[in-house]
C-alpha positions as CSV (number, residue, x, y, z in Angstrom):
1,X,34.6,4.3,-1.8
2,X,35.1,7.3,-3.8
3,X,34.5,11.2,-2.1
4,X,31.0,11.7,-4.2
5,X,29.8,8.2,-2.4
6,X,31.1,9.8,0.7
7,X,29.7,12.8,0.7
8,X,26.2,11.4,-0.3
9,X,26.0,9.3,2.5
10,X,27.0,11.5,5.0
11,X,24.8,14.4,3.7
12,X,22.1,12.0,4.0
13,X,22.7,11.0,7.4
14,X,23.1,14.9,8.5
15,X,19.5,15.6,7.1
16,X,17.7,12.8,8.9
17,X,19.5,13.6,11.7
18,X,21.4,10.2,11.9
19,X,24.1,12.3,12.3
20,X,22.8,15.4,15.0
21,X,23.5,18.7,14.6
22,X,26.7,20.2,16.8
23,X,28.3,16.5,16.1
24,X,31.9,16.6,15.9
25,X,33.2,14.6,12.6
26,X,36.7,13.3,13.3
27,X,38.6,12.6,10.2
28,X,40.5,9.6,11.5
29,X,37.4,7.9,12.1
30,X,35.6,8.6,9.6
31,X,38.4,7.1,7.0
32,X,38.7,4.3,9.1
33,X,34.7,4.2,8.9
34,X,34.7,4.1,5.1
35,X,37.6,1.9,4.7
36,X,39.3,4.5,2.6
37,X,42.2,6.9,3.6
38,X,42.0,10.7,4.7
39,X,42.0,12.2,1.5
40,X,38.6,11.5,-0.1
41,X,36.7,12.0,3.5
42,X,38.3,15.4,3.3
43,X,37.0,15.7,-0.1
44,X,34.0,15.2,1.1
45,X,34.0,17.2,4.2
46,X,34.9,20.2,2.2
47,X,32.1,19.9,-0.3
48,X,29.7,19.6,2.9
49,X,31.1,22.8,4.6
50,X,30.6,24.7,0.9
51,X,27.1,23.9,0.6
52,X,27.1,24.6,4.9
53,X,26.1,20.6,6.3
54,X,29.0,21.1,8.3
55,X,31.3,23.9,9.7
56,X,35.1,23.9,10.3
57,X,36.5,23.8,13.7
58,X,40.2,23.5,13.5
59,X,41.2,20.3,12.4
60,X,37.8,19.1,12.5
61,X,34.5,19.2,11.2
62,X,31.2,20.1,13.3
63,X,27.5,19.2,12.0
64,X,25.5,22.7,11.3
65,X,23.6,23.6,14.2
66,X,19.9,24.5,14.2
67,X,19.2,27.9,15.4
68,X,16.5,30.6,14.5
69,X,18.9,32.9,12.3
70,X,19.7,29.6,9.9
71,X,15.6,28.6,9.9
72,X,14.7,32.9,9.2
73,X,17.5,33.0,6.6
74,X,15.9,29.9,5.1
75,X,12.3,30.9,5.3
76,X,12.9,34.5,3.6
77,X,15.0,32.5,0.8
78,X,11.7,30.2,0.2
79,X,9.3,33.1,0.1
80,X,10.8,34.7,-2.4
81,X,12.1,31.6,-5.0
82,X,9.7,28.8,-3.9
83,X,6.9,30.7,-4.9
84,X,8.4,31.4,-8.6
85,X,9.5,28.8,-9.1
86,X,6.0,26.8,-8.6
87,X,4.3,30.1,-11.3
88,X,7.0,28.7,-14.0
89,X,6.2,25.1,-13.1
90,X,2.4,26.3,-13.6
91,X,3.2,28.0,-17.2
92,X,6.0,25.2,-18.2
93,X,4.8,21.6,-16.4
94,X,4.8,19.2,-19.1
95,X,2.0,16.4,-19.7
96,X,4.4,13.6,-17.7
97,X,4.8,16.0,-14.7
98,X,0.9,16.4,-14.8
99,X,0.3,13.3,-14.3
100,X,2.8,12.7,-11.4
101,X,1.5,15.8,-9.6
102,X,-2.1,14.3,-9.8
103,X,-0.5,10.7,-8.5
104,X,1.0,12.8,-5.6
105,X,-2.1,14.3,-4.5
106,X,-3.7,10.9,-4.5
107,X,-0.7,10.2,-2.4
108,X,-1.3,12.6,0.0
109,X,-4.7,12.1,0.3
110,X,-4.1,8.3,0.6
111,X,-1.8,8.8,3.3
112,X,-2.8,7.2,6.9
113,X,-3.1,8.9,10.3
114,X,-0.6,6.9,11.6
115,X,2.0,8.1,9.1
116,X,5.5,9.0,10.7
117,X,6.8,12.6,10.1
118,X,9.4,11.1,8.2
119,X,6.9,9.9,6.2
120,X,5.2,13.0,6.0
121,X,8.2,14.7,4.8
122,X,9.6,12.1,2.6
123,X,6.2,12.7,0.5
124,X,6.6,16.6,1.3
125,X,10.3,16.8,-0.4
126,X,9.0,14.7,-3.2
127,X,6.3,17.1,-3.8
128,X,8.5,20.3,-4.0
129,X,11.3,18.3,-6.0
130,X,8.7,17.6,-8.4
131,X,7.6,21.6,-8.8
132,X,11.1,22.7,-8.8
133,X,11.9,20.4,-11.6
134,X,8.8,21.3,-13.4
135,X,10.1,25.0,-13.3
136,X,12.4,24.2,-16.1
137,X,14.9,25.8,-14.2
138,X,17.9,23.5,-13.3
139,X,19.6,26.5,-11.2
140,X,17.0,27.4,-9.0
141,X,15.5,23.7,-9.1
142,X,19.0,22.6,-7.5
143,X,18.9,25.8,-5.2
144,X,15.5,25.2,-3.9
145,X,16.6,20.9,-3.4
146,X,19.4,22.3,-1.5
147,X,17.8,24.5,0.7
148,X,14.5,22.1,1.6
149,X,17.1,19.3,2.5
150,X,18.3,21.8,5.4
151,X,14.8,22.7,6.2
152,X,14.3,18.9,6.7
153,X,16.4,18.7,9.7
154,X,13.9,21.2,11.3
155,X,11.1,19.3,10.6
156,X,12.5,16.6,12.4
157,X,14.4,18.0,15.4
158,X,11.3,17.8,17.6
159,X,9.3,14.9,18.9
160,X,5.9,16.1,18.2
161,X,3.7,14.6,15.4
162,X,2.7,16.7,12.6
163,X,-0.5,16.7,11.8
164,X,-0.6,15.4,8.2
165,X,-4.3,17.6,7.1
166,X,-2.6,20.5,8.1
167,X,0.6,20.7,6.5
168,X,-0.4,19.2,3.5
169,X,-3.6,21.4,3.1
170,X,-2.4,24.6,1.0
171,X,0.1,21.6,-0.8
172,X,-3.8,20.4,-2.4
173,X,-4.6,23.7,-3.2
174,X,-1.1,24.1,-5.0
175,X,-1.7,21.2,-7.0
176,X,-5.4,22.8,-7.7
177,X,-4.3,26.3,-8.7
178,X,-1.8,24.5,-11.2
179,X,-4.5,22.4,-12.7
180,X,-6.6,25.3,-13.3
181,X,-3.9,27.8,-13.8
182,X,-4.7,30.4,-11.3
183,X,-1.9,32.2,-10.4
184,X,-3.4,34.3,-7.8
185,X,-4.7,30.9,-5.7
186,X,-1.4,29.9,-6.2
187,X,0.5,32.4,-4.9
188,X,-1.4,33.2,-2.1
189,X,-1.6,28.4,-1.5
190,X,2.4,28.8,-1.9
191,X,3.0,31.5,0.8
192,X,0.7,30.3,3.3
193,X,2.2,26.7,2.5
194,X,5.5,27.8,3.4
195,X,3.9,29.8,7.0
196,X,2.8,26.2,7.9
197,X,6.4,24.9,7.5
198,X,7.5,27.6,9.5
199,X,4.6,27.3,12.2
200,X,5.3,23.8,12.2
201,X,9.3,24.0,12.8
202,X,8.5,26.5,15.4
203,X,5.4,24.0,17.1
204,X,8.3,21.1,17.4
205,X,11.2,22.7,18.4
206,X,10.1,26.4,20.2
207,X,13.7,26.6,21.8
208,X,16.3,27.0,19.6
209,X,19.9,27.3,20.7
């Protein structure tokens, strides 16, 4: 198993929280894990604590923790870039990305009560992936991917359901403003959008370490 396979599968275990945050990594095990030696895991490891998934403690490696400086840092980011980047996907979305932002709101609108909240935010992620593409903007597209994948672990630190016509409410209106190409809805959809990520993060997990 090469590092790249490596560090896919373990980023992908950090953000759905298969792998908790504050969860020592030990480097023996985790070779032994992947059949491989120590080398590519450390490979891995390193390219996880660059883009922050994990933090070095001496010889080992410690899942990112969830506090309320990482989620404000995170937030600020997203108020400023997100809502740029979905103005350029406005002015630049091509014909194809049209028609999968219509398909997405039939999505949403299709989706049940009984939806899980990783269901929820599966859909959500696709949603903004699809906007930040759309942007035409491969740096910030890859910045904003980046920085949603941490926001994810928020989302899903708490037991409480989200309550799908909430959240996805000003994510409608986004997908409305774009159709018609009003920048002012949009803005005004895409900031309080972010407020319900926020209010939601803060509604499931209110005690942060």
């Amino acid at each position: 198993m090469d590092p790249i396979a490596i560090y896919q599968d373990l980023k992908e275990k950090i953000i759905w929280l298969e792998i908790e945050p504050g969860h020592t990594l030990n480097l023996t095990e985790l070779a032994q894990d992947y059949g491989v030696s120590r080398t590519p895991v450390m490979i891995a490891l390193t390219r996880l604590n660059a883009e922050e998934w994990v933090v070095r403690n001496g010889v080992h490696f410690v899942v990112s923790p969830l506090t309320i400086d990482r989620m404000r840092e995170f937030t600020e980011i997203r108020a400023v870039l997100e809502i740029q980047a979905n103005i350029w996907a406005m002015n630049r979305i091509t014909e194809q990305g049209m028609s999968e932002l219509r398909a997405l709101k039939e999505q949403i609108r299709d989706l049940g009560p009984d939806a899980t909240n990783r269901e929820i935010i599966k859909l959500d992620f696709k949603f903004h992936h699809l906007l930040y593409r759309q942007s035409q903007n491969q740096q910030l597209a890859t910045m904003l991917e980046r920085l949603l994948s941490h926001y994810l672990r928020f989302w899903l630190s708490g037991p409480r359901q989200i309550e799908k016509e909430c959240f996805f409410s000003e994510a409608v209106e986004i997908i409305k403003a774009i159709e018609t190409k009003d920048e002012i809805t949009l803005r005004a959809a895409s900031s309080a959008h972010i407020k319900v990520s926020l209010d939601t993060i803060m509604g499931i997990k209110p005690d942060f370490p």
